[in-house]
Short mmCIF file of C-alpha atoms in Angstrom, two decimals:
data_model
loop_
_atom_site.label_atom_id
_atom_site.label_comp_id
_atom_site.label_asym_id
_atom_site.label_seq_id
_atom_site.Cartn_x
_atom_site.Cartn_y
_atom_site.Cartn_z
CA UNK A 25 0.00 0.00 0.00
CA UNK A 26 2.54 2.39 1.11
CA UNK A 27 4.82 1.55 -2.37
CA UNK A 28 1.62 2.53 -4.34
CA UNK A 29 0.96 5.81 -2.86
CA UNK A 30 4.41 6.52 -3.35
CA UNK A 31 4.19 5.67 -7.38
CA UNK A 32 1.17 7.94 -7.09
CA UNK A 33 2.83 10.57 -6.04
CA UNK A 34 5.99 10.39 -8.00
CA UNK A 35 3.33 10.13 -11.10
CA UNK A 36 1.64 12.62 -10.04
CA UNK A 37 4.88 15.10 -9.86
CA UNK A 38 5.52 14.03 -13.64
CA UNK A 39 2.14 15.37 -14.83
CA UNK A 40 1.77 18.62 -13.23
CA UNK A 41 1.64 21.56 -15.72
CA UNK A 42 4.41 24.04 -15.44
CA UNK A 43 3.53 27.14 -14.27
CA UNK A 44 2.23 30.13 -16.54
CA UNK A 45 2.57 33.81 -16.06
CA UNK A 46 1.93 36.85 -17.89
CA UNK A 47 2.37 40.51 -18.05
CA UNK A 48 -0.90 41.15 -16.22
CA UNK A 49 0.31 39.30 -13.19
CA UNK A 50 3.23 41.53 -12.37
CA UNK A 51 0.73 44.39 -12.61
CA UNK A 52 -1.47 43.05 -10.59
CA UNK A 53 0.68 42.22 -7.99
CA UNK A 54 1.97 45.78 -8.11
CA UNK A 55 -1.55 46.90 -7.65
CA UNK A 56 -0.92 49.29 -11.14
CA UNK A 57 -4.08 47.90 -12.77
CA UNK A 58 -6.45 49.63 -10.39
CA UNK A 59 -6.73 53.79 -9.92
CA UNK A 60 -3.80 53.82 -7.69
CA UNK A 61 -2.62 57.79 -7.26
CA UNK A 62 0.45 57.08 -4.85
CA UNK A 63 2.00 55.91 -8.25
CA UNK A 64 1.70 58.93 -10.03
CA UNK A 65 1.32 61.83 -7.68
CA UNK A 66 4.25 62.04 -5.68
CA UNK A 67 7.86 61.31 -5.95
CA UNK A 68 8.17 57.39 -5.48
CA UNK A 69 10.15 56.97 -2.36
CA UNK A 70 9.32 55.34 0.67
CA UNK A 71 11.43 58.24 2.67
CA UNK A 72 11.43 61.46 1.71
CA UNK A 73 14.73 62.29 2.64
CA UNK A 74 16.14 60.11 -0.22
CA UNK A 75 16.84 61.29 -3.36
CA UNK A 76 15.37 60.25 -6.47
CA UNK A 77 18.25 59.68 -9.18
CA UNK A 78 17.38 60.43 -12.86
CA UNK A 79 20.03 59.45 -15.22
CA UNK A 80 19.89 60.65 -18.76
CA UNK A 81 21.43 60.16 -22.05
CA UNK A 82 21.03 61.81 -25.39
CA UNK A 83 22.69 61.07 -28.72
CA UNK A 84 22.49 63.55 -31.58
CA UNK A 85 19.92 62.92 -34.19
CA UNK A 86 18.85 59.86 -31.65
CA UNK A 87 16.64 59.08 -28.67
CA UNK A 88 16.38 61.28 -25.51
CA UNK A 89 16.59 58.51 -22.80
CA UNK A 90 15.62 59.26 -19.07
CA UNK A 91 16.01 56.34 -16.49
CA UNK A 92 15.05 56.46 -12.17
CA UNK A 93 14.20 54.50 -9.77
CA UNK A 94 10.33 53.57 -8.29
CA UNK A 95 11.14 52.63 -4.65
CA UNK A 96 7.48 51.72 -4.52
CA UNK A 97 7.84 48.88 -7.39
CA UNK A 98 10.01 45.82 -7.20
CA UNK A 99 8.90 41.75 -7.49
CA UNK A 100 10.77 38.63 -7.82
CA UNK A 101 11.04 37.45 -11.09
CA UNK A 102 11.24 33.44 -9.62
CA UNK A 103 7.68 34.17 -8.66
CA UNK A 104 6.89 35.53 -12.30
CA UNK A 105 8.53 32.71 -14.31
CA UNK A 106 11.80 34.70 -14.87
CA UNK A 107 9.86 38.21 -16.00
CA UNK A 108 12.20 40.82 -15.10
CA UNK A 109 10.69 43.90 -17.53
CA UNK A 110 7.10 44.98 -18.43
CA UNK A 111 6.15 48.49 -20.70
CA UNK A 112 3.34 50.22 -19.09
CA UNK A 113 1.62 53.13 -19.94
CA UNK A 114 3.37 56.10 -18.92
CA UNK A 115 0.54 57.88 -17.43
CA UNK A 116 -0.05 55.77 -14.31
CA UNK A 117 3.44 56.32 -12.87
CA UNK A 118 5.33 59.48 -11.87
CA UNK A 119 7.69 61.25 -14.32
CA UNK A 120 10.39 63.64 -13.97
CA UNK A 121 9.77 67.23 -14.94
CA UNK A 122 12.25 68.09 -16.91
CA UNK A 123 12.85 70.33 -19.51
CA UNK A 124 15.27 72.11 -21.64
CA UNK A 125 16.20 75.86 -21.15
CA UNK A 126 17.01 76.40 -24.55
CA UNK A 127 13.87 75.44 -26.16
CA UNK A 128 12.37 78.25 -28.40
CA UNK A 129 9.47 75.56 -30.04
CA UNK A 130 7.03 73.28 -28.58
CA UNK A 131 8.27 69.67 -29.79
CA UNK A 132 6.21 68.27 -32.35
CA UNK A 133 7.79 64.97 -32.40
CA UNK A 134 5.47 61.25 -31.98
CA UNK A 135 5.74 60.67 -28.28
CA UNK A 136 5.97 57.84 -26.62
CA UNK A 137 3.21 56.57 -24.44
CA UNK A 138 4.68 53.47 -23.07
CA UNK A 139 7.43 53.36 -20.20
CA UNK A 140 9.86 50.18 -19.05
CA UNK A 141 9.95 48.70 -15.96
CA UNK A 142 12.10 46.30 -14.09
CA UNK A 143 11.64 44.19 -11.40
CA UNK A 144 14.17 46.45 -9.03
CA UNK A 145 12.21 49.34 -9.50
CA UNK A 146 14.10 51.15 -12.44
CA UNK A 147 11.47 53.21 -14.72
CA UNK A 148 12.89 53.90 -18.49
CA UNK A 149 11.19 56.29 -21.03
CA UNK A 150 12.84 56.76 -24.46
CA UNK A 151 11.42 59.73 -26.15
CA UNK A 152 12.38 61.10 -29.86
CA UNK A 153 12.46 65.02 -29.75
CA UNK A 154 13.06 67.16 -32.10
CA UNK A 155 14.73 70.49 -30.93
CA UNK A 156 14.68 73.86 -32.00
CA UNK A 157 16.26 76.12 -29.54
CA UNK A 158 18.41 79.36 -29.38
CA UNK A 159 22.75 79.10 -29.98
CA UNK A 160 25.01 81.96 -29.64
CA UNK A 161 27.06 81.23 -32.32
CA UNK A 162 30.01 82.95 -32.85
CA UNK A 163 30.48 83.65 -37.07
CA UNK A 164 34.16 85.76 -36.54
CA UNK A 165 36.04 82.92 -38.73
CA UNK A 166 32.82 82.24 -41.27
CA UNK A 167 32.83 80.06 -43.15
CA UNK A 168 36.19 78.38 -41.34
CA UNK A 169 34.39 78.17 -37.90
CA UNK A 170 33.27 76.06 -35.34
CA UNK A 171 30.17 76.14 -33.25
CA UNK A 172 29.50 75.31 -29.83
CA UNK A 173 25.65 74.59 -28.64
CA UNK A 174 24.13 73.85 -24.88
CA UNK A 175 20.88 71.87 -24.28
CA UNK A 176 20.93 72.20 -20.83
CA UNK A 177 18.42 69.68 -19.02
CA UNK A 178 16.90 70.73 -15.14
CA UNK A 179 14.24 70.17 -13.13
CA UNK A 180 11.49 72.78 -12.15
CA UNK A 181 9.65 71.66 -9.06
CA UNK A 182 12.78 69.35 -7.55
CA UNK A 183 15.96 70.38 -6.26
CA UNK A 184 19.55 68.67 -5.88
CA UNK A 185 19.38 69.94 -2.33
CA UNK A 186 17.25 72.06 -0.24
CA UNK A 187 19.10 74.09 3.08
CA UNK A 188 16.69 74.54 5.77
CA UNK A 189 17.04 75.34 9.33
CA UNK A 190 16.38 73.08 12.36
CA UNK A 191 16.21 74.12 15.73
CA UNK A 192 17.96 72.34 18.40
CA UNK A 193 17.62 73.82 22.19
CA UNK A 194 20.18 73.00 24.91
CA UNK A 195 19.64 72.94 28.30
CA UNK A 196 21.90 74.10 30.65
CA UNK A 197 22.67 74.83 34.36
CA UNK A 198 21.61 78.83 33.53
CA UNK A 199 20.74 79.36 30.25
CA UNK A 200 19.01 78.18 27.19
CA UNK A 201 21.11 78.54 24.08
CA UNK A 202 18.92 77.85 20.47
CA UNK A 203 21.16 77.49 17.46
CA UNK A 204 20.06 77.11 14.01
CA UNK A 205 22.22 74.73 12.46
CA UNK A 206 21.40 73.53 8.03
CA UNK A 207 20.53 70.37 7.07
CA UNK A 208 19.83 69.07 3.68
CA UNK A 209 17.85 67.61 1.79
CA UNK A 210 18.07 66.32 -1.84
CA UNK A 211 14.76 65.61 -3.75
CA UNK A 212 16.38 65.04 -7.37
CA UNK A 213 19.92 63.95 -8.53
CA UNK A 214 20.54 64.59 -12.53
CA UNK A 215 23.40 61.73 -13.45
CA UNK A 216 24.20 61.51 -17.10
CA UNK A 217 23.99 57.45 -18.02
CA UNK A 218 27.00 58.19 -21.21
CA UNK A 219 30.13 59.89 -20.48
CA UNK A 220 31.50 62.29 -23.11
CA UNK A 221 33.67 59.96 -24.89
CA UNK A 222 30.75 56.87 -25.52
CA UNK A 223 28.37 60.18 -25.99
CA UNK A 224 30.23 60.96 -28.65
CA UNK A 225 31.26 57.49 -30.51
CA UNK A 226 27.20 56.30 -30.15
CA UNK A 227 26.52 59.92 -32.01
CA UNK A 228 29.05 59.37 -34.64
CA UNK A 229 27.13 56.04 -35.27
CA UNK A 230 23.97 57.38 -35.52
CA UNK A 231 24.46 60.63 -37.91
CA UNK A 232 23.45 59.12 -41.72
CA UNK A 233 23.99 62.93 -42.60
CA UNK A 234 25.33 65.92 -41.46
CA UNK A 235 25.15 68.01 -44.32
CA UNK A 236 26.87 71.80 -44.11
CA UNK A 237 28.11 70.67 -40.69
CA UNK A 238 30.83 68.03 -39.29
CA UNK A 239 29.88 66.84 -36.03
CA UNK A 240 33.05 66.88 -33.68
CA UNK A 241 32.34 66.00 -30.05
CA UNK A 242 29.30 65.39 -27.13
CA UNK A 243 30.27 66.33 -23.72
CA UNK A 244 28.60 65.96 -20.62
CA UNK A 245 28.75 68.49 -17.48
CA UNK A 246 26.88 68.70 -14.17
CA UNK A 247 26.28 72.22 -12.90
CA UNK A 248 24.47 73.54 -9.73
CA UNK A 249 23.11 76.99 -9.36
CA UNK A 250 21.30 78.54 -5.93
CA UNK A 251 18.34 80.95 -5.72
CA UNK A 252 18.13 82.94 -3.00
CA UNK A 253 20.99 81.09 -1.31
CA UNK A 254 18.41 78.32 -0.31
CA UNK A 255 17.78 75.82 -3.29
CA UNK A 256 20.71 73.96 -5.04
CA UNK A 257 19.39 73.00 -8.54
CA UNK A 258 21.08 70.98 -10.50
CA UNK A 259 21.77 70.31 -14.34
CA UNK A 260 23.25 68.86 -16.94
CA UNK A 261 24.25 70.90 -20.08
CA UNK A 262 25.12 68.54 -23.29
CA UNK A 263 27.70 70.65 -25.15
CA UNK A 264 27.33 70.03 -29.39
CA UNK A 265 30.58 70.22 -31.12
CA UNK A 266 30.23 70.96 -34.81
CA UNK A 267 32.72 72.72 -37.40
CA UNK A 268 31.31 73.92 -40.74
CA UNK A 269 32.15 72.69 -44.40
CA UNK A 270 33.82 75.58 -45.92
CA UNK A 271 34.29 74.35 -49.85
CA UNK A 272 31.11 75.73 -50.69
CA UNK A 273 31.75 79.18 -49.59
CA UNK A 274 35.14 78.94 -50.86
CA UNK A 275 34.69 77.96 -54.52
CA UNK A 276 31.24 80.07 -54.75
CA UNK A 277 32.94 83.32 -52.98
CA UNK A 278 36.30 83.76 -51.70
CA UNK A 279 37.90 82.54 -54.72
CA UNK A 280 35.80 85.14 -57.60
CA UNK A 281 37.56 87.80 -55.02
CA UNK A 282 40.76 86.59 -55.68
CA UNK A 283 40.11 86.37 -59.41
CA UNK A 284 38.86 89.72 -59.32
CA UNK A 285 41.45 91.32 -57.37
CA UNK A 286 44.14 89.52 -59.98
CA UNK A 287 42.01 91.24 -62.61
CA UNK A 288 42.39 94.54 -60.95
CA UNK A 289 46.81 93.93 -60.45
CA UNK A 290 46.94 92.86 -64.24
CA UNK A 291 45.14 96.46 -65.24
CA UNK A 292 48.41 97.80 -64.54
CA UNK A 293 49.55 97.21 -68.20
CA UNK A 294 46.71 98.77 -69.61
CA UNK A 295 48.59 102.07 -71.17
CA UNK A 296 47.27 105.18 -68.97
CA UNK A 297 46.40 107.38 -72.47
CA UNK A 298 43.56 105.29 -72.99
CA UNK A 299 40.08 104.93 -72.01
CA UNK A 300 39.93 101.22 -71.11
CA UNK A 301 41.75 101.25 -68.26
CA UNK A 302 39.46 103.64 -66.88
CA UNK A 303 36.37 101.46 -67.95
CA UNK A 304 37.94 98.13 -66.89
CA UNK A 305 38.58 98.81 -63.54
CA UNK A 306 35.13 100.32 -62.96
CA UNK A 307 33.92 97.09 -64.06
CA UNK A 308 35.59 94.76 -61.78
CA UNK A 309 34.56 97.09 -58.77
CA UNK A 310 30.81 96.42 -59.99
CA UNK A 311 31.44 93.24 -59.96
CA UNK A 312 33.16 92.58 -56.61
CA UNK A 313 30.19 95.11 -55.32
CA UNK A 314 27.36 92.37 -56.38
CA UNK A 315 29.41 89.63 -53.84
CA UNK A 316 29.01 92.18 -51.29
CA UNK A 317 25.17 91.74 -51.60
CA UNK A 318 25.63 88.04 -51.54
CA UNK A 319 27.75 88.12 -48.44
CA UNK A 320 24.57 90.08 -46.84
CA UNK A 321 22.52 86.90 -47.40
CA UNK A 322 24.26 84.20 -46.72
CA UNK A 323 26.60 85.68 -43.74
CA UNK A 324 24.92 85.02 -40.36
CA UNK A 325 23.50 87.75 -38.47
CA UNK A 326 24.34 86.88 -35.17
CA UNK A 327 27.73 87.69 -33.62
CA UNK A 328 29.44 89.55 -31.30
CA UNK A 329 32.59 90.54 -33.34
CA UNK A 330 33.11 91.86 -36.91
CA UNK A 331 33.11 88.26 -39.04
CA UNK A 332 36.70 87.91 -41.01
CA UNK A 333 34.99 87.74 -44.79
CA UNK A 334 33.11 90.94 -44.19
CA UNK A 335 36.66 92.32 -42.93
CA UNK A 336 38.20 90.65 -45.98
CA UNK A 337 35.78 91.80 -48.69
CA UNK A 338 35.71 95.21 -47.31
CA UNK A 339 39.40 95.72 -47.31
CA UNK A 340 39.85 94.10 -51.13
CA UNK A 341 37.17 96.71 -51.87
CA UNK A 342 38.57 99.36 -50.57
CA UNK A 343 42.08 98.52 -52.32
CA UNK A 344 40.17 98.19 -55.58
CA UNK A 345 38.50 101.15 -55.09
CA UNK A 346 41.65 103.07 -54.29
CA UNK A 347 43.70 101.61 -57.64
CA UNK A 348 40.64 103.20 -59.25
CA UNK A 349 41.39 106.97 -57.38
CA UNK A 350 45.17 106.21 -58.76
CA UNK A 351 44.04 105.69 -62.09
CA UNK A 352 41.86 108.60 -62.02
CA UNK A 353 44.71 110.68 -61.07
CA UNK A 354 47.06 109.62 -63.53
CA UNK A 355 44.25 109.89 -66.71
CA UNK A 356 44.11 113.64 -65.11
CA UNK A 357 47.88 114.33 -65.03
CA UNK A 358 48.15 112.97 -68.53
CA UNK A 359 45.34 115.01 -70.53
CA UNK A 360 46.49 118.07 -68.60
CA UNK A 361 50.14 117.73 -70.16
CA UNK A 362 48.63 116.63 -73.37
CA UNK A 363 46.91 119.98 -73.34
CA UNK A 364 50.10 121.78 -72.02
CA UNK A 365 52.27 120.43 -75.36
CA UNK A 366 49.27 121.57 -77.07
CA UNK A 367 49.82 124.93 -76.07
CA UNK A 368 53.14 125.17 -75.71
CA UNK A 369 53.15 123.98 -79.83
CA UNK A 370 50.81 126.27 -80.83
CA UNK A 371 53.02 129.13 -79.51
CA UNK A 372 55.80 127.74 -80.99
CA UNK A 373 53.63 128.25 -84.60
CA UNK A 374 52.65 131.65 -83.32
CA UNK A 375 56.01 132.55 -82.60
CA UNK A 376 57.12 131.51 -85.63
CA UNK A 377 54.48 133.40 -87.74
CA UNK A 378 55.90 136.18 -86.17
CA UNK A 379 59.35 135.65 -87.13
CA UNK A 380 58.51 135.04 -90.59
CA UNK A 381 56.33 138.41 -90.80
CA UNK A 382 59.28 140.25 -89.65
CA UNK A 383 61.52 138.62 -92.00
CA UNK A 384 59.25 139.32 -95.04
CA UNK A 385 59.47 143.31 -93.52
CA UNK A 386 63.11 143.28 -92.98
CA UNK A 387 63.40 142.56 -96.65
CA UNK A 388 60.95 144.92 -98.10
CA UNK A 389 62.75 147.67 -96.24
CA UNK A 390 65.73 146.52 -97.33
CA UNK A 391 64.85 147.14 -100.93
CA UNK A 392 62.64 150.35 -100.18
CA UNK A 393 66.06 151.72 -98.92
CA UNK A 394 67.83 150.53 -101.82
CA UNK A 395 65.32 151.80 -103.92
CA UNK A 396 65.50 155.33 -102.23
CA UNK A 397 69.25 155.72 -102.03
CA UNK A 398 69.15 155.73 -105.97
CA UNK A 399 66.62 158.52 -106.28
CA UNK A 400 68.80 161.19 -104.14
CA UNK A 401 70.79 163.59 -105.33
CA UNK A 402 74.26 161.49 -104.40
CA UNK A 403 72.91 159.11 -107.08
CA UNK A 404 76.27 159.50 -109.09
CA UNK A 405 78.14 158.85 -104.94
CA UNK A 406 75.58 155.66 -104.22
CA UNK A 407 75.77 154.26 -108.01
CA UNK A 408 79.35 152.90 -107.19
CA UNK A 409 78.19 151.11 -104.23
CA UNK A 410 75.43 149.59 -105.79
CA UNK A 411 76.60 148.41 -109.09
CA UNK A 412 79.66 146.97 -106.69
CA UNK A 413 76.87 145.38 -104.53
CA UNK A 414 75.37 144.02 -107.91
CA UNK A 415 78.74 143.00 -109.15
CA UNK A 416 79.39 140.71 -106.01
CA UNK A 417 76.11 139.13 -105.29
CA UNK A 418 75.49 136.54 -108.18
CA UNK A 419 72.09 135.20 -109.69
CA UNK A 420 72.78 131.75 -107.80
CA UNK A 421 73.18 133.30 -104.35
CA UNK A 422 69.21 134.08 -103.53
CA UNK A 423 68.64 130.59 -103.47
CA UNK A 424 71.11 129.37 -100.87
CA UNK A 425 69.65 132.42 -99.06
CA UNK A 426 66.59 131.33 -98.74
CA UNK A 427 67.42 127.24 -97.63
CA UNK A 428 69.21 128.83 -94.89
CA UNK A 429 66.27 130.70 -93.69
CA UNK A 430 64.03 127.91 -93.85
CA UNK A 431 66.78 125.48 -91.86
CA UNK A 432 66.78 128.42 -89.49
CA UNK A 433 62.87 128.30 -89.38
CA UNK A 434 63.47 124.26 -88.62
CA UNK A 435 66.16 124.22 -86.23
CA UNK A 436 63.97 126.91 -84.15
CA UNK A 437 60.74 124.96 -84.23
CA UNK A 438 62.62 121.92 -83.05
CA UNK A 439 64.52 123.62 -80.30
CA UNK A 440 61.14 125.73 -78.69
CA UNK A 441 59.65 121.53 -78.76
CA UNK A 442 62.66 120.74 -76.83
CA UNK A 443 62.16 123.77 -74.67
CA UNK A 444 58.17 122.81 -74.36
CA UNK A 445 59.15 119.26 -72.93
CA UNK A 446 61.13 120.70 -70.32
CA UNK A 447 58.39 122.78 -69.14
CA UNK A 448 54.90 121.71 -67.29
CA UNK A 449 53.78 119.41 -70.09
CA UNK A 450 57.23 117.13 -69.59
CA UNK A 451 57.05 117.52 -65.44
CA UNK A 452 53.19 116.08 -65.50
CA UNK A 453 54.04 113.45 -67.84
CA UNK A 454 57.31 112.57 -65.10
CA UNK A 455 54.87 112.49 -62.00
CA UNK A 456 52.25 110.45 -63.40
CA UNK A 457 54.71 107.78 -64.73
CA UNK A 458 56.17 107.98 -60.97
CA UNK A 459 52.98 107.64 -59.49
CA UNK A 460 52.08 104.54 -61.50
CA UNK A 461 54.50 102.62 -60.98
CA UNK A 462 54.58 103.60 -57.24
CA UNK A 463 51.20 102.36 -56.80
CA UNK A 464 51.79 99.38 -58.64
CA UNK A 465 54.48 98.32 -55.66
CA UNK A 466 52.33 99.52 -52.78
CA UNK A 467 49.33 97.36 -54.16
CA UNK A 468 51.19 94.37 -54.61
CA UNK A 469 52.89 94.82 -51.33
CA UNK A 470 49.23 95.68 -49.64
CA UNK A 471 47.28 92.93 -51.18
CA UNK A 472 49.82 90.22 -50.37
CA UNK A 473 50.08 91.27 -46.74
CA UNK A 474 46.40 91.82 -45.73
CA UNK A 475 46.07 87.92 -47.63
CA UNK A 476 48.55 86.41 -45.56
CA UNK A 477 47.54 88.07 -42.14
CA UNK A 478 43.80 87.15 -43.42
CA UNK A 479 44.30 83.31 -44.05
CA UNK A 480 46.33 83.17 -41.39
CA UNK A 481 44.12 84.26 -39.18
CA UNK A 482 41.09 81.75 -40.48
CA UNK A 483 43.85 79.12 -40.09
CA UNK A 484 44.60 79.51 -36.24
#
């Protein structure tokens, strides 16, 4: 009898149906399936001198994660067939109020309604959000910069520690002494779940794209800050790293300046009598004028200092501008000793008129004197003198008279040229040639030094 109940039993053991368990179970042994408000309306600890600790962990382009503990719910997971984690809906347990300070715009993101929780107690919500919020960005090295942007996560209604006074009163033999000494007490501790260097690597991983930008680094700092010397709040500010792409601007920008400003050096050789030089360099300072507007669209309005490719395309412009002043100068100097020789020639013709009237008199007279000295009365005392006059001055001679005046009348006209070009007409022509070329050296030197200092200056 006794070695059948024992088969019995031992059969018995062999049939019985392992043990099921679900979801629901766990809740219901947490007493979260019924209208419980101690889950939801206060901070979950059992004392209220303990803190609660939120960690928190955000990767770029990624999932805001926020993780703390519920001191009010824990099970065994033996008891539950080995269930360690169930997703409930966020609304039945207390969250965190946190927020970001930089946030400009509400987030319009899907959110997520469910929360994870594990059988110690730990409470994780993942939430996607997309955030638009302010940056002081500093453009001085545009487009070779490098931005730096806080999200700085706090809470509102919990501190990190709260200082209040506590009376204590001694007794003595004579007197009573009361002394308010502090004690604290912490409510909320912000502890970032990813250091700066795994922030940074799991961020890396999860950019597809980062367009204009090049993402660089994620660090992670905890601040506190006091109000009213009471409250201790603390935060943690997630610092972006990003450096800008500058090809675009480069090819599309800085580089027409440069071709431009090469433009402008090789309008040097343009000879100074003519018009083009005038018209040429006008041109390229339109041009270079129209990537000013551009700069005012694409160049960021916000910053502090004066960015370097405003300070670059302003100073180019203003060397351009000032070659054009030079070349103005030097058309002037050149049409004013044009018009000098032109006057200094037609006094030479003048002058020479003159001579040639006086000539033409000198000879008339000449023979009116003749003429008379043979109708006085000392004809027969003049007659000798005459016809011995006559007698030495041959047919032939008149003719070598005359190409001597007329080399005289050449030889003069060339030397009062000679004298002209040593005047004001020759002087202007002198100091426009010196200022030319002296220009030429300063704006070579000028433009070559403000470059270097320039790129050097993007490049540090």
């Amino acid at each position: 009898m006794q070695a059948a109940v024992l088969l019995l039993l031992v059969f018995t053991d062999a049939v019985t149906l392992k043990k099921v368990c679900s979801y629901q179970d766990v809740l219901d042994h947490l007493n979260l399936t019924t209208d419980n408000n101690v889950f939801r309306l206060t901070r979950p600890v059992l004392d209220h001198t303990q803190p609660t600790t939120v960690e928190l962990d955000i990767i770029l382009f990624a999932i805001l994660s926020v993780r703390w503990n519920n001191h009010r719910i824990s099970w065994d997971p033996e008891e539950f067939c080995g269930i360690t984690k169930v997703s409930v809906p966020q609304d039945i347990l207390w969250k965190p109020d946190l927020f970001i300070y930089e946030m400009i715009q509400k987030d319009e993101s899907p959110m997520n309604t469910y929360v994870d929780v594990t059988y110690d107690g730990h409470v994780t919500s993942d939430q996607d959000v997309k955030l638009v919020s302010t940056c002081k960005m500093d453009v001085h090295k545009f487009p070779f910069d490098t931005q730096s942007c806080n999200i700085t996560i706090g809470s509102a209604n919990y501190c990190g520690e709260r200082e209040r006074p506590f009376w204590l009163t001694y007794t003595f033999t004579f007197s009573t002494c009361f002394h308010p000494p502090l004690t604290s007490a912490k409510e909320m501790r912000l502890v970032p779940f990813s250091n700066s260097s795994r922030a940074t690597q799991f961020s890396r991983e999860m950019i597809k794209t980062q367009g204009e930008w090049e993402f660089l680094q994620l660090s992670v700092t905890r601040t506190n800050f006091s109000i009213h010397d009471s409250q201790i709040w603390e935060n943690l500010i997630y610092t972006f790293t990003m450096k800008r792409r500058p090809l675009l601007y480069v090819i599309n920008f800085l580089l027409p300046i440069v071709f431009f400003l090469t433009l402008d050096l090789a309008s040097f050789f343009i000879a100074d009598h003519r018009g083009e030089k005038l018209g040429f360099k006008v041109t390229v300072l339109l041009a270079i004028s129209v990537l000013l507007l551009i700069l005012n669209d694409i160049l960021p309005s916000m910053s502090n200092k004066t960015p370097l490719i405003a300070t670059y395309c302003i100073v180019i412009f203003a060397l351009m501008l000032l070659s054009l002043l030079e070349t103005i100068l030097v058309t002037y100097l050149l049409d004013k000793s044009s018009q000098e020789k032109l006057r200094v020639m037609k006094n030479c013709e003048d002058k020479q008129g003159r001579d040639d009237r006086k000539t033409d008199q000198a000879k008339r007279s000449c023979c009116s004197c003749i003429c008379k000295a043979s109708g006085d009365d000392h004809q027969g005392e003049v007659n000798p003198v005459a016809e011995e006059v006559n007698t030495n001055i041959q047919p032939g001679d008149g003719g070598v008279l005359m190409l001597i005046l007329e080399q005289q009348k050449e030889l003069q006209k060339t030397l009062n040229l000679h004298l002209g070009c040593r005047g004001e007409s020759c002087k202007l022509m002198l100091l426009a040639a010196r200022i030319n070329k002296a220009f030429f050296f300063f704006y070579i030197a000028a433009v070559s030094v403000f470059l270097l200092l320039i790129f050097a200056e993007w490049s540090s």
